[in-house]
Short mmCIF file of C-alpha atoms in Angstrom, two decimals:
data_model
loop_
_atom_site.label_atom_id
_atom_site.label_comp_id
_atom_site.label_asym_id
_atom_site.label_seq_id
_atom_site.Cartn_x
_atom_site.Cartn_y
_atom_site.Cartn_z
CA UNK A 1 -8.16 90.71 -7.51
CA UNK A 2 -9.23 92.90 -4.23
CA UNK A 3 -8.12 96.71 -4.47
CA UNK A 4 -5.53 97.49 -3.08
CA UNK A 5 -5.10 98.93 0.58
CA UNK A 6 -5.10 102.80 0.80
CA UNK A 7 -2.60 104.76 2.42
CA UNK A 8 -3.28 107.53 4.50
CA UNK A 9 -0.56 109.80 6.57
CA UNK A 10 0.33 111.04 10.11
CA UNK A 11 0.48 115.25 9.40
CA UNK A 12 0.25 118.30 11.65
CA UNK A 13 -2.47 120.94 10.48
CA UNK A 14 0.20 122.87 8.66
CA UNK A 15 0.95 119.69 6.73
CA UNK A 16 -2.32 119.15 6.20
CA UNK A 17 -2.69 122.05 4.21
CA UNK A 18 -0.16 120.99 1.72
CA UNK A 19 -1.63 117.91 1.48
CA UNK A 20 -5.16 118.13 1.77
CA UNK A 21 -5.98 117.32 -2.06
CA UNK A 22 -4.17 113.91 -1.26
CA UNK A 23 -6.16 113.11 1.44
CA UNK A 24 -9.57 113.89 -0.01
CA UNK A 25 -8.43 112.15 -3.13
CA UNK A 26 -9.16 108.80 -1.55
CA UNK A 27 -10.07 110.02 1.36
CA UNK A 28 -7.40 108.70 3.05
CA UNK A 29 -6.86 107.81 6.77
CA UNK A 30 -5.43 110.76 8.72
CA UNK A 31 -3.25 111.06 12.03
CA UNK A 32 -2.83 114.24 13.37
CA UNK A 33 0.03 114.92 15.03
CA UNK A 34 -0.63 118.15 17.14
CA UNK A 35 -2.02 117.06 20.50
CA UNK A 36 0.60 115.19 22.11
CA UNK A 37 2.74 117.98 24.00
CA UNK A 38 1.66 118.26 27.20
CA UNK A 39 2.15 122.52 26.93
CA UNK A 40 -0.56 121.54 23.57
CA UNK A 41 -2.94 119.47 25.84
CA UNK A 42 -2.80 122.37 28.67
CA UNK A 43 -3.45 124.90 27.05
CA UNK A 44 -6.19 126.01 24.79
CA UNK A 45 -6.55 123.56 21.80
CA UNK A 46 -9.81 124.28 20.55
CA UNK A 47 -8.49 126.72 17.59
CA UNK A 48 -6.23 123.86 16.41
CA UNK A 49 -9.23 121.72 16.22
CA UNK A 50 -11.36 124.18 14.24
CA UNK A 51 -8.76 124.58 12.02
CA UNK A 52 -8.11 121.06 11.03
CA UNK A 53 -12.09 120.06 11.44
CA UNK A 54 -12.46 123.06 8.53
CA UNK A 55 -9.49 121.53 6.55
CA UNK A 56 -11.05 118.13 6.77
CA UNK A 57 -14.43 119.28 5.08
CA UNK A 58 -15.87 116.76 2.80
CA UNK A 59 -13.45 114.31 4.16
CA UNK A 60 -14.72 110.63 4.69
CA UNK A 61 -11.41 109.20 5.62
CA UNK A 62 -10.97 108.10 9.36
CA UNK A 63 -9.81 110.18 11.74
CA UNK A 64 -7.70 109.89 15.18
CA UNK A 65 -4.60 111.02 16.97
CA UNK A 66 -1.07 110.25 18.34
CA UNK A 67 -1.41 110.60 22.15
CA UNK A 68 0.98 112.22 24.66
CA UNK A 69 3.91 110.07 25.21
CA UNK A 70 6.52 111.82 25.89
CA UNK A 71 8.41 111.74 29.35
CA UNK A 72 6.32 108.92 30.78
CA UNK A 73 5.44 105.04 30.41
CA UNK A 74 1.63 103.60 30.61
CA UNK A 75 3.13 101.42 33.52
CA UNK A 76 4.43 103.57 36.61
CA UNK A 77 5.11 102.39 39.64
CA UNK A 78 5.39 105.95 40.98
CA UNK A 79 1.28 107.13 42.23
CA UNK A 80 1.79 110.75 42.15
CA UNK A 81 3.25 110.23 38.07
CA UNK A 82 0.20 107.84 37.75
CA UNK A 83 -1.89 110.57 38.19
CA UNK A 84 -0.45 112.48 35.58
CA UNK A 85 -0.87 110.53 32.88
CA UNK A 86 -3.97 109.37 33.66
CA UNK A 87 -4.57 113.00 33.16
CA UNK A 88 -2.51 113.47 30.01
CA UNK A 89 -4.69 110.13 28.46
CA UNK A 90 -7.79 111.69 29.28
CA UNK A 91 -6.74 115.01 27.56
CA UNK A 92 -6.06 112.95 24.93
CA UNK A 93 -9.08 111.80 24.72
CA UNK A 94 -11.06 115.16 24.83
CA UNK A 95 -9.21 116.53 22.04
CA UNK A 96 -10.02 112.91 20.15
CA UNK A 97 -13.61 112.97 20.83
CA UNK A 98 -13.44 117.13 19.68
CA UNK A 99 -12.24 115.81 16.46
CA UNK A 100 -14.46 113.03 15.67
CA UNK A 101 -11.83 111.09 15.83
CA UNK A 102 -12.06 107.00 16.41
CA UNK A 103 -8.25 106.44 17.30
CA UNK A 104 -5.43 107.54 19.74
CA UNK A 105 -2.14 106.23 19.84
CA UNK A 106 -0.73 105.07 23.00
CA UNK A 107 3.41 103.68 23.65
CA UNK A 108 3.93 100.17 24.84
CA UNK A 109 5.27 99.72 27.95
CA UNK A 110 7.67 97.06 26.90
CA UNK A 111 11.18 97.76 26.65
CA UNK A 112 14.49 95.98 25.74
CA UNK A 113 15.01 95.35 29.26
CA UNK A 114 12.31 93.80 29.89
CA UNK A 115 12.43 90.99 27.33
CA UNK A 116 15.54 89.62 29.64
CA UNK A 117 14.16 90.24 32.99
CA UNK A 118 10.50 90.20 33.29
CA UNK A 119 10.62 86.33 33.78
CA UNK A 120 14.00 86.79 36.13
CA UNK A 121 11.10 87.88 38.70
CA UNK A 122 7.96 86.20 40.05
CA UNK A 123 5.03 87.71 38.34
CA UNK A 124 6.62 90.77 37.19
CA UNK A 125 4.51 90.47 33.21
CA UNK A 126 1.11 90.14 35.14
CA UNK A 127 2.46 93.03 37.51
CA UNK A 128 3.51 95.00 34.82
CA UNK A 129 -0.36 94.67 32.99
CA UNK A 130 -1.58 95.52 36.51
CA UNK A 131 0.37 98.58 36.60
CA UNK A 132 -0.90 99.57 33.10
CA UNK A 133 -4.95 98.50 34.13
CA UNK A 134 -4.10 101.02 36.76
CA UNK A 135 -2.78 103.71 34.66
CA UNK A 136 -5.47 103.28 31.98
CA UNK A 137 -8.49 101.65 33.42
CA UNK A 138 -10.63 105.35 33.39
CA UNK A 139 -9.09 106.18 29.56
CA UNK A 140 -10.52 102.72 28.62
CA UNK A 141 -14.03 103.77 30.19
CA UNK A 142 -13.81 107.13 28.16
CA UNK A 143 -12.58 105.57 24.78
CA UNK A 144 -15.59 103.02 24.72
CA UNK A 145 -18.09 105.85 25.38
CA UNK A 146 -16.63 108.10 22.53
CA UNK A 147 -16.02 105.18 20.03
CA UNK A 148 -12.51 105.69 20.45
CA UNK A 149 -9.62 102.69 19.95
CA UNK A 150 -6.48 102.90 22.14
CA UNK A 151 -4.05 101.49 19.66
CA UNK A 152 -1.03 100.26 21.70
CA UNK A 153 2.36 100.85 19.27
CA UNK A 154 5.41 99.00 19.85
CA UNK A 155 8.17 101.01 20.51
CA UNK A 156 11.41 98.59 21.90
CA UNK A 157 9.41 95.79 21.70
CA UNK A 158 11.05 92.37 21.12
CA UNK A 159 8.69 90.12 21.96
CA UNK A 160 5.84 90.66 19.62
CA UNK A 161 2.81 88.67 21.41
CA UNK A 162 3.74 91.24 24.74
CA UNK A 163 1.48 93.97 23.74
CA UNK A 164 -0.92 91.32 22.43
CA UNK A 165 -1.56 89.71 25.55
CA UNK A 166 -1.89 93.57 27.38
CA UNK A 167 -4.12 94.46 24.73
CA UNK A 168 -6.34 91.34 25.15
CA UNK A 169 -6.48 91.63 29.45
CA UNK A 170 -8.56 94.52 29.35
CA UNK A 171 -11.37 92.37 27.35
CA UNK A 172 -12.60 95.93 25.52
CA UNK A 173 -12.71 96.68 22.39
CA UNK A 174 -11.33 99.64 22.66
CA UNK A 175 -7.62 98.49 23.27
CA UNK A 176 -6.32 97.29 20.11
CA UNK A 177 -2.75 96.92 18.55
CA UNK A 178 -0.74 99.15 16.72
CA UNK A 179 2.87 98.63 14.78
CA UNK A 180 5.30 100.99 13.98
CA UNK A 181 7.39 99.10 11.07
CA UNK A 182 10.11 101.10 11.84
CA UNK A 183 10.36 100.45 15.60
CA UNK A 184 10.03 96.80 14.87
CA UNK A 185 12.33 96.65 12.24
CA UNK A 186 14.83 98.82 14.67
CA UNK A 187 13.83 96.07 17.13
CA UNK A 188 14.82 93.50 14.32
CA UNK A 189 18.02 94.45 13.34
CA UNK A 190 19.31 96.10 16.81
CA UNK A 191 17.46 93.55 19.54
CA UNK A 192 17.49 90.81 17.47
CA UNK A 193 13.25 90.52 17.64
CA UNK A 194 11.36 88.63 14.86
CA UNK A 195 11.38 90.57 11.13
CA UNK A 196 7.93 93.20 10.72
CA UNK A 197 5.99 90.60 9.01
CA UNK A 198 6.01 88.61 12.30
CA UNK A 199 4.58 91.86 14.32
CA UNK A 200 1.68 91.62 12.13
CA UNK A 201 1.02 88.16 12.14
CA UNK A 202 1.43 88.69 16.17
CA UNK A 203 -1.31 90.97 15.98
CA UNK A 204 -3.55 89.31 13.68
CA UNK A 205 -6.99 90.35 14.27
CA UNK A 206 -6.34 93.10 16.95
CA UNK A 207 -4.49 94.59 14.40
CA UNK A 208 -6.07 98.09 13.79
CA UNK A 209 -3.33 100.79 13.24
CA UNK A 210 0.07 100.76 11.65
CA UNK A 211 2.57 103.52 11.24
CA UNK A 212 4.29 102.87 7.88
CA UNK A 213 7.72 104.43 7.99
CA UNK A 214 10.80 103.02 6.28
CA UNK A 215 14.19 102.07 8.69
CA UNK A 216 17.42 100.23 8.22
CA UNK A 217 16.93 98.27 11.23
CA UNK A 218 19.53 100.59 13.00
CA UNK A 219 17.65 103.36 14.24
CA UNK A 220 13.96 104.59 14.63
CA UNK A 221 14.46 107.23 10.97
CA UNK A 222 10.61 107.63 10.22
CA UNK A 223 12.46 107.72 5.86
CA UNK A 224 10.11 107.44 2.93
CA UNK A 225 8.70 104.33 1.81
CA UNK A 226 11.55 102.82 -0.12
CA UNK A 227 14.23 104.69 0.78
CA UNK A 228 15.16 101.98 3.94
CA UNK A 229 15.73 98.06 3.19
CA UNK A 230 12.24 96.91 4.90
CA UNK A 231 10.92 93.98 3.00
CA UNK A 232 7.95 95.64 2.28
CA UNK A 233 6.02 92.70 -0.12
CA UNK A 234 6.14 90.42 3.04
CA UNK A 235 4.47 92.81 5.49
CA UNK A 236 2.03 94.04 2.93
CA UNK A 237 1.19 90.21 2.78
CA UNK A 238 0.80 89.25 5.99
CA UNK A 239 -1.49 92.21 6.21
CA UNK A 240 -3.14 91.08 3.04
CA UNK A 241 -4.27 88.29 5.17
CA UNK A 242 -5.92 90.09 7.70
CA UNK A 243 -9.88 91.11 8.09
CA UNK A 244 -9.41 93.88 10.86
CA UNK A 245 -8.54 96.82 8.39
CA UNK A 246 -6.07 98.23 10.30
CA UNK A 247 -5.45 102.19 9.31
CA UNK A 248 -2.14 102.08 7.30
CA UNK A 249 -0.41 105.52 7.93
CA UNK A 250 2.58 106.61 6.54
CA UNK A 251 4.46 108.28 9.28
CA UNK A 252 7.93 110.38 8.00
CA UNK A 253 10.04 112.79 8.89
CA UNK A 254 9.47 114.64 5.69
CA UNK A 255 6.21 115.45 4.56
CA UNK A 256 6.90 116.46 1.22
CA UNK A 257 7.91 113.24 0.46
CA UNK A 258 4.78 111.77 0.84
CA UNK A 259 3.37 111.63 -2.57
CA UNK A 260 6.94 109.23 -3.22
CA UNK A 261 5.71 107.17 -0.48
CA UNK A 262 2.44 106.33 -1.82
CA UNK A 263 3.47 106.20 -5.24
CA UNK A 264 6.18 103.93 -4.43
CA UNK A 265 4.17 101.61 -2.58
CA UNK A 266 2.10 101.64 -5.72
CA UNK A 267 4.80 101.08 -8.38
CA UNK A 268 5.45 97.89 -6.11
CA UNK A 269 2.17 96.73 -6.38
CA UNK A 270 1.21 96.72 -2.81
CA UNK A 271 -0.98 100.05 -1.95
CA UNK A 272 -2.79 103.08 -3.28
#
């Protein structure tokens, strides 16, 4: 029987503390969580990075980052808000490569509203992955030259193969996929997309980064493994079936319950 998958987290530095025995124990993917405010990404980061680059001694695990996300899309029509987060993905970017890290999480574009009305106008889907090229095309250049992976997370995705077929138009390997279990499984039981086992069969081999978080299909409530009603033994199976070792990290509200995550996941047979 192959071992079974490892579980790493999404932390902040101060998290990281606490938990650092848990993360070297396997050594265990990490996320940090630090460097997506834009106030973070002006300013001076550098200490931030020291700090969790001296926390992360003798750690193996891999390594990466939730972008900045917040206040913008990847797709905006607006030029002068373009610029901005081309800027914001770049910063990204420089704090990734700082790191040593090999992944930064970007926000699908897709939303709810789009699922009805992208095909209610001619080429609006190939405008809206023009709009994103746009938007990302110099990030994309500076990911493959650090070894970086823009892993693109659903968010109100409904249509699972969307973000597939964005992923796959910019012919790099440095765009991959991304699921949030929560978001789909919000997306599930609010929107009425396909169950989380269907994201990740979606993604199949692009599939390089999930965040694990438990839901109740409701709202997006980043709970502790277990402690939501995701059917957890058919998403660890589909990814089971997968070759792209995706980074599986457990993304909560609460960081203390992290241990409970893991070791749930393990009483169910499914991770370590």
């Amino acid at each position: 029987m192959p071992d079974l998958p490892i579980l790493g987290a999404a932390l902040n530095v101060t998290s990281l503390k606490t938990h650092r025995n848990l993360m070297l124990e396997k050594q265990r993917d990490l996320e940090l969580q630090d460097f997506w405010p834009a106030e973070t990404l002006n300013g001076d980061w550098q200490p931030l990075v020291d700090e969790a680059k001296a926390l992360l001694d003798g750690h193996t695990g891999r390594v990466g980052i939730h972008g900045p996300f917040w206040g913008f899309t990847i797709d905006p029509v607006d030029i002068d808000i373009r610029e901005i987060v081309k800027k914001r993905l770049l910063q990204g970017l420089e704090v990734c490569e700082a790191l040593g890290g090999t992944h930064m999480v970007v926000h699908s574009p897709y939303s709810t509203w789009d699922h009805n009305n992208l095909d209610n106008y001619d080429d609006a889907r190939d405008r809206k992955i023009e709009l994103c090229h746009l938007t990302m095309k110099n990030a994309v250049k500076r990911a493959e030259d650090i070894g970086c992976e823009l892993v693109i997370e659903n968010i109100e995705d409904k249509d699972p193969y969307a973000r597939v077929e964005l992923a796959e138009s910019f012919g790099s390997k440095a765009v991959r996929i991304s699921i949030d279990t929560g978001h789909a499984h919000y997306a599930h039981g609010s929107t009425g997309a396909p169950p989380v086992d269907y994201f990740v069969k979606a993604a199949g081999s692009k599939l390089r980064h999930m965040h694990l978080q438990d839901a109740d299909g409701y709202a997006d409530r980043h709970w502790a493994l277990g402690e939501g009603n995701i059917n957890w033994h058919s998403v660890f199976n589909a990814i089971g079936k997968l070759d792209s070792d995706p980074r599986l990290i457990v993304e909560i509200k609460d960081h203390a319950k992290l241990p409970a995550s893991i070791a749930n996941m393990k009483a169910l047979g499914l991770a370590q």
